[in-house]
Amino acid sequence: MNSWESRADEYSFYGFTDLPSVAQRGAVVLTHGEGPYIFDTHGRQYLDGNSGLWNMVAGFDHPGLTEAAKAQYDRFPGYHAFFGRMSDQTVMLSEKLIEVSPFERGKVFYTNSGSEANDTLVKMLWFLAGSEGQPQRRKIITRWNSYHGVTAVSASMTGKPYNSVFGLPLPGFIQVGSPHYWRMGHEGESEEQFVQRLARELEATIIKEGPDTIAGFFAEPVIGAGGVIPAPKGYFQAVQAVLQRYGIPLVADEVITGFGRTGNLWGCQTYEFVPDAIISSKALTAGYFPMGAVILGPDLTDRLQAAAEAIEEFPHGFTASGHPVGCAIALKAIDLVVNEGLLENVRRLTPKFEAGLEYLSQNPNIGEWRGKGLMGALEAVQDKATKTPFPGNLSVSERIANTCTDHGLICRPLGQSIVLCPPFICTEAHLDEMFGKLEEALKKVFAEVA
């Protein structure tokens, strides 16, 4: 009972964890990281093909980030952003976020996570609707299989059936169709026809619910925790046209895609649309500090400012909002992506990353590979021709991920898919190692279950 694994099991209540796997295998207790590798209490080394949880884009021991944190802790270790008081680092980060955003101007509100940022923007939209004499504008539209967080509100936005165990979603949270063409497209339907059908379904939903009851539409440029589902060509243009007809804000949830993951600084730039607001977290601090941000475009900035001035405040915030250490780290993380080569490395590695996914998709039990930039997925199927998934009780993706762990690779099972999102500091040799180990795991597990 004195092992690290038994101690973890005795005192830790696991979240988003396959409990049968932990019961059988034990937890993996980690001690440190070097570059894209992590090490456990037994000295075993793992290439982390998931960048922690999409966020450790600069690896696990970047000296520039740790030095920025240390220097700020020495200078001013903590403060809030209430009552018109905030650190100089907070001011500098807000300036930088608007500078690198797709907006010509705007304002930033800080949280501690992407979940809280989504929750905050929903409150902002409700606050705005009430202040503008439309208190009935409460409904929030997202997509099936999307992921927006774990607070009661952001979990209600998340289009995942597991939230039913909490009695969620709350009333007024509506999901429309997922833009997963391979899985959701009709037989004989082109990708363009699929996009137009989704746009028609969105408009029909808006009309059915009442256009004047909708507060906003939230969408990830690439659905992340739904299994890496890139938007089809023209999707956001078609959706935004519908939303603009009814005066409904489009919010880009860039918690995963922001700061380089798709090959551009923002996922909305990859898909060539400008949203009304952006939700940011994860790579914002390269995972070195918990932080989220609501980045408002010009229209929402002006309207929310007017609404707040009318009652002399915006009554919302968090004790650690705009934390000076987090802001100092974020400033350095953005500099690494923009000026020190991380974004260029994502672009350089993307063709090799996509080629690796495409090669593995030739396996008869891989139905589809999909991805954008340095985020990708392989979807396991029992029958490739019919796209029939494996029975759920076989836990195929979990078995693949566990086998990868046994061979020194961390990857993530999501539904029937295996997801990869390596750190931006990876080399071609790291990708070769990642795909080599994954190929061996696929062969082993499919031999057992196919």
CSV table of N, CA and C in Angstrom, one decimal, residues 238-329:
chain,number,residue,atom,x,y,z
A,238,ALA,N,-20.8,29.7,-44.2
A,238,ALA,CA,-22.2,29.4,-44.3
A,238,ALA,C,-22.9,29.6,-43.0
A,239,VAL,N,-22.3,29.2,-41.9
A,239,VAL,CA,-22.9,29.4,-40.6
A,239,VAL,C,-22.9,30.8,-40.2
A,240,GLN,N,-21.9,31.6,-40.4
A,240,GLN,CA,-21.8,33.0,-40.0
A,240,GLN,C,-22.9,33.8,-40.8
A,241,ALA,N,-23.1,33.4,-42.1
A,241,ALA,CA,-24.1,34.1,-42.8
A,241,ALA,C,-25.5,34.0,-42.2
A,242,VAL,N,-25.8,32.8,-41.7
A,242,VAL,CA,-27.1,32.5,-41.1
A,242,VAL,C,-27.2,33.3,-39.8
A,243,LEU,N,-26.1,33.3,-39.0
A,243,LEU,CA,-26.1,34.0,-37.7
A,243,LEU,C,-26.3,35.5,-37.9
A,244,GLN,N,-25.6,36.0,-38.9
A,244,GLN,CA,-25.7,37.5,-39.1
A,244,GLN,C,-27.1,37.9,-39.5
A,245,ARG,N,-27.8,37.1,-40.2
A,245,ARG,CA,-29.2,37.4,-40.6
A,245,ARG,C,-30.1,37.6,-39.3
A,246,TYR,N,-29.7,37.0,-38.2
A,246,TYR,CA,-30.6,37.1,-37.0
A,246,TYR,C,-29.9,37.8,-35.9
A,247,GLY,N,-28.7,38.4,-36.1
A,247,GLY,CA,-28.0,39.2,-35.1
A,247,GLY,C,-27.5,38.4,-34.0
A,248,ILE,N,-27.0,37.2,-34.3
A,248,ILE,CA,-26.5,36.3,-33.2
A,248,ILE,C,-25.0,36.2,-33.3
A,249,PRO,N,-24.4,36.5,-32.1
A,249,PRO,CA,-22.9,36.5,-32.1
A,249,PRO,C,-22.3,35.1,-32.4
A,250,LEU,N,-21.2,35.1,-33.1
A,250,LEU,CA,-20.4,33.9,-33.3
A,250,LEU,C,-19.2,33.9,-32.4
A,251,VAL,N,-19.1,33.0,-31.5
A,251,VAL,CA,-18.0,32.9,-30.6
A,251,VAL,C,-17.1,31.7,-31.0
A,252,ALA,N,-15.8,32.0,-31.2
A,252,ALA,CA,-14.8,30.9,-31.6
A,252,ALA,C,-14.2,30.4,-30.3
A,253,ASP,N,-14.5,29.2,-29.9
A,253,ASP,CA,-13.8,28.6,-28.8
A,253,ASP,C,-12.5,28.1,-29.2
A,254,GLU,N,-11.4,28.9,-28.9
A,254,GLU,CA,-10.1,28.6,-29.4
A,254,GLU,C,-9.2,28.1,-28.2
A,255,VAL,N,-9.8,27.4,-27.2
A,255,VAL,CA,-9.1,26.9,-26.1
A,255,VAL,C,-8.0,26.0,-26.6
A,256,ILE,N,-8.3,25.1,-27.6
A,256,ILE,CA,-7.3,24.2,-28.1
A,256,ILE,C,-6.6,24.7,-29.3
A,257,THR,N,-7.4,25.4,-30.2
A,257,THR,CA,-6.8,25.8,-31.5
A,257,THR,C,-6.0,27.1,-31.4
A,258,GLY,N,-6.2,27.9,-30.4
A,258,GLY,CA,-5.5,29.1,-30.3
A,258,GLY,C,-4.0,29.0,-30.1
A,259,PHE,N,-3.3,30.0,-30.6
A,259,PHE,CA,-1.8,30.1,-30.5
A,259,PHE,C,-1.1,29.0,-31.2
A,260,GLY,N,-1.5,28.6,-32.4
A,260,GLY,CA,-0.7,27.9,-33.3
A,260,GLY,C,-1.0,26.4,-33.7
A,261,ARG,N,-1.9,25.8,-33.0
A,261,ARG,CA,-2.2,24.4,-33.1
A,261,ARG,C,-2.5,24.0,-34.6
A,262,THR,N,-3.3,24.9,-35.3
A,262,THR,CA,-3.8,24.5,-36.6
A,262,THR,C,-2.8,25.0,-37.7
A,263,GLY,N,-1.7,25.7,-37.3
A,263,GLY,CA,-0.8,26.2,-38.3
A,263,GLY,C,-0.9,27.7,-38.5
A,264,ASN,N,-1.9,28.3,-37.9
A,264,ASN,CA,-2.0,29.7,-37.8
A,264,ASN,C,-2.2,30.1,-36.3
A,265,LEU,N,-2.0,31.4,-36.0
A,265,LEU,CA,-2.1,31.8,-34.6
A,265,LEU,C,-3.5,31.5,-34.1
A,266,TRP,N,-4.5,31.6,-34.9
A,266,TRP,CA,-5.9,31.3,-34.5
A,266,TRP,C,-6.5,30.3,-35.5
A,267,GLY,N,-7.3,29.5,-34.9
A,267,GLY,CA,-8.1,28.6,-35.8
A,267,GLY,C,-9.0,29.3,-36.8
A,268,CYS,N,-9.6,30.4,-36.3
A,268,CYS,CA,-10.5,31.2,-37.2
A,268,CYS,C,-9.7,31.8,-38.4
A,269,GLN,N,-8.4,32.0,-38.2
A,269,GLN,CA,-7.6,32.4,-39.4
A,269,GLN,C,-7.4,31.3,-40.3
A,270,THR,N,-7.2,30.1,-39.8
A,270,THR,CA,-7.1,28.9,-40.7
A,270,THR,C,-8.4,28.7,-41.5
A,271,TYR,N,-9.5,29.0,-40.9
A,271,TYR,CA,-10.8,28.8,-41.6
A,271,TYR,C,-11.4,30.1,-42.2
A,272,GLU,N,-10.6,31.2,-42.1
A,272,GLU,CA,-10.9,32.4,-42.8
A,272,GLU,C,-12.2,33.0,-42.4
A,273,PHE,N,-12.4,33.2,-41.1
A,273,PHE,CA,-13.6,33.9,-40.6
A,273,PHE,C,-13.2,34.7,-39.4
A,274,VAL,N,-13.9,35.8,-39.2
A,274,VAL,CA,-13.6,36.7,-38.0
A,274,VAL,C,-14.8,36.6,-37.1
A,275,PRO,N,-14.7,36.0,-35.9
A,275,PRO,CA,-15.8,35.8,-35.0
A,275,PRO,C,-16.1,37.1,-34.2
A,276,ASP,N,-17.1,37.1,-33.4
A,276,ASP,CA,-17.4,38.3,-32.5
A,276,ASP,C,-16.6,38.3,-31.2
A,277,ALA,N,-16.1,37.1,-30.8
A,277,ALA,CA,-15.3,36.9,-29.6
A,277,ALA,C,-14.5,35.6,-29.7
A,278,ILE,N,-13.4,35.6,-29.0
A,278,ILE,CA,-12.6,34.4,-28.9
A,278,ILE,C,-12.4,33.9,-27.5
A,279,ILE,N,-12.5,32.6,-27.3
A,279,ILE,CA,-12.2,32.0,-26.0
A,279,ILE,C,-10.8,31.4,-26.0
A,280,SER,N,-9.9,31.8,-25.1
A,280,SER,CA,-8.6,31.3,-25.1
A,280,SER,C,-8.2,30.7,-23.8
A,281,SER,N,-7.3,29.7,-23.9
A,281,SER,CA,-6.7,29.1,-22.7
A,281,SER,C,-5.6,28.2,-23.1
A,282,LYS,N,-5.3,27.1,-22.4
A,282,LYS,CA,-4.3,26.1,-22.8
A,282,LYS,C,-2.9,26.7,-23.3
A,283,ALA,N,-2.7,26.8,-24.6
A,283,ALA,CA,-1.5,27.3,-25.1
A,283,ALA,C,-1.2,28.7,-24.8
A,284,LEU,N,-2.2,29.4,-24.3
A,284,LEU,CA,-2.0,30.8,-23.9
A,284,LEU,C,-0.8,31.0,-22.9
A,285,THR,N,-0.7,30.0,-22.0
A,285,THR,CA,0.5,30.0,-21.1
A,285,THR,C,1.4,28.8,-21.4
A,286,ALA,N,1.2,28.2,-22.5
A,286,ALA,CA,1.9,26.9,-22.8
A,286,ALA,C,1.8,25.9,-21.7
A,287,GLY,N,0.7,26.0,-20.9
A,287,GLY,CA,0.4,25.0,-19.9
A,287,GLY,C,1.2,25.3,-18.6
A,288,TYR,N,1.9,26.4,-18.5
A,288,TYR,CA,2.7,26.6,-17.3
A,288,TYR,C,2.0,27.4,-16.2
A,289,PHE,N,0.7,27.7,-16.5
A,289,PHE,CA,-0.1,28.4,-15.5
A,289,PHE,C,-1.5,28.3,-15.9
A,290,PRO,N,-2.4,28.1,-14.9
A,290,PRO,CA,-3.9,28.0,-15.3
A,290,PRO,C,-4.4,29.4,-15.6
A,291,MET,N,-4.9,29.6,-16.8
A,291,MET,CA,-5.4,30.9,-17.2
A,291,MET,C,-6.3,30.7,-18.4
A,292,GLY,N,-7.3,31.5,-18.4
A,292,GLY,CA,-8.2,31.6,-19.6
A,292,GLY,C,-8.5,33.0,-19.9
A,293,ALA,N,-9.0,33.3,-21.1
A,293,ALA,CA,-9.3,34.7,-21.5
A,293,ALA,C,-10.5,34.8,-22.4
A,294,VAL,N,-11.3,35.8,-22.2
A,294,VAL,CA,-12.4,36.1,-23.1
A,294,VAL,C,-11.8,37.3,-23.9
A,295,ILE,N,-11.7,37.2,-25.2
A,295,ILE,CA,-11.2,38.3,-26.0
A,295,ILE,C,-12.3,38.8,-26.9
A,296,LEU,N,-12.7,40.0,-26.6
A,296,LEU,CA,-13.9,40.6,-27.2
A,296,LEU,C,-13.6,41.4,-28.4
A,297,GLY,N,-14.3,41.2,-29.5
A,297,GLY,CA,-14.2,42.0,-30.7
A,297,GLY,C,-14.8,43.4,-30.5
A,298,PRO,N,-14.7,44.3,-31.5
A,298,PRO,CA,-15.2,45.6,-31.3
A,298,PRO,C,-16.7,45.8,-31.0
A,299,ASP,N,-17.5,45.0,-31.6
A,299,ASP,CA,-19.0,45.2,-31.4
A,299,ASP,C,-19.3,44.8,-29.9
A,300,LEU,N,-18.9,43.6,-29.5
A,300,LEU,CA,-19.2,43.2,-28.1
A,300,LEU,C,-18.5,44.1,-27.1
A,301,THR,N,-17.3,44.5,-27.4
A,301,THR,CA,-16.6,45.5,-26.5
A,301,THR,C,-17.5,46.7,-26.2
A,302,ASP,N,-17.9,47.3,-27.3
A,302,ASP,CA,-18.7,48.6,-27.1
A,302,ASP,C,-20.0,48.4,-26.4
A,303,ARG,N,-20.7,47.3,-26.8
A,303,ARG,CA,-22.0,47.1,-26.2
A,303,ARG,C,-21.9,46.7,-24.7
A,304,LEU,N,-20.9,45.8,-24.4
A,304,LEU,CA,-20.7,45.4,-23.0
A,304,LEU,C,-20.2,46.6,-22.1
A,305,GLN,N,-19.4,47.4,-22.7
A,305,GLN,CA,-18.9,48.6,-22.0
A,305,GLN,C,-20.1,49.5,-21.6
A,306,ALA,N,-21.0,49.7,-22.6
A,306,ALA,CA,-22.2,50.5,-22.4
A,306,ALA,C,-23.1,49.9,-21.3
A,307,ALA,N,-23.3,48.6,-21.4
A,307,ALA,CA,-24.1,47.9,-20.4
A,307,ALA,C,-23.5,48.0,-19.0
A,308,ALA,N,-22.2,47.9,-18.9
A,308,ALA,CA,-21.6,47.9,-17.6
A,308,ALA,C,-21.6,49.4,-17.0
A,309,GLU,N,-21.4,50.3,-17.9
A,309,GLU,CA,-21.5,51.7,-17.4
A,309,GLU,C,-22.8,52.1,-16.9
A,310,ALA,N,-23.9,51.5,-17.5
A,310,ALA,CA,-25.2,51.8,-17.1
A,310,ALA,C,-25.5,51.4,-15.7
A,311,ILE,N,-24.9,50.4,-15.2
A,311,ILE,CA,-25.0,50.0,-13.8
A,311,ILE,C,-23.8,50.2,-12.9
A,312,GLU,N,-22.8,50.8,-13.6
A,312,GLU,CA,-21.5,51.2,-12.9
A,312,GLU,C,-20.6,50.1,-12.6
A,313,GLU,N,-20.8,48.9,-13.1
A,313,GLU,CA,-19.9,47.8,-12.9
A,313,GLU,C,-20.3,46.6,-13.8
A,314,PHE,N,-19.4,45.6,-14.0
A,314,PHE,CA,-19.7,44.3,-14.4
A,314,PHE,C,-19.5,43.4,-13.3
A,315,PRO,N,-20.6,42.9,-12.6
A,315,PRO,CA,-20.4,42.1,-11.4
A,315,PRO,C,-20.0,40.7,-11.6
A,316,HIS,N,-18.8,40.5,-11.9
A,316,HIS,CA,-18.3,39.1,-12.2
A,316,HIS,C,-16.8,39.1,-12.2
A,317,GLY,N,-16.2,38.0,-11.7
A,317,GLY,CA,-14.7,38.0,-11.7
A,317,GLY,C,-14.2,36.8,-10.8
A,318,PHE,N,-12.9,36.6,-10.9
A,318,PHE,CA,-12.3,35.5,-10.1
A,318,PHE,C,-11.1,36.1,-9.3
A,319,THR,N,-10.9,35.5,-8.2
A,319,THR,CA,-9.8,36.1,-7.3
A,319,THR,C,-8.4,36.1,-8.1
A,320,ALA,N,-8.2,35.1,-8.9
A,320,ALA,CA,-6.9,35.0,-9.6
A,320,ALA,C,-7.0,35.5,-11.0
A,321,SER,N,-8.1,36.2,-11.4
A,321,SER,CA,-8.2,36.8,-12.7
A,321,SER,C,-7.0,37.7,-13.0
A,322,GLY,N,-6.4,37.5,-14.2
A,322,GLY,CA,-5.3,38.4,-14.5
A,322,GLY,C,-4.1,38.3,-13.6
A,323,HIS,N,-3.9,37.1,-13.1
A,323,HIS,CA,-2.8,36.9,-12.1
A,323,HIS,C,-1.4,37.3,-12.8
A,324,PRO,N,-0.6,38.1,-12.1
A,324,PRO,CA,0.6,38.7,-12.7
A,324,PRO,C,1.6,37.6,-13.1
A,325,VAL,N,1.7,36.5,-12.4
A,325,VAL,CA,2.6,35.5,-12.8
A,325,VAL,C,2.1,34.8,-14.1
A,326,GLY,N,0.8,34.5,-14.1
A,326,GLY,CA,0.3,33.9,-15.3
A,326,GLY,C,0.4,34.8,-16.5
A,327,CYS,N,0.2,36.1,-16.3
A,327,CYS,CA,0.3,37.0,-17.4
A,327,CYS,C,1.7,37.1,-17.9
A,328,ALA,N,2.7,37.1,-17.0
A,328,ALA,CA,4.1,37.2,-17.4
A,328,ALA,C,4.5,35.9,-18.2
A,329,ILE,N,4.0,34.8,-17.8
A,329,ILE,CA,4.2,33.5,-18.5
A,329,ILE,C,3.6,33.6,-19.9
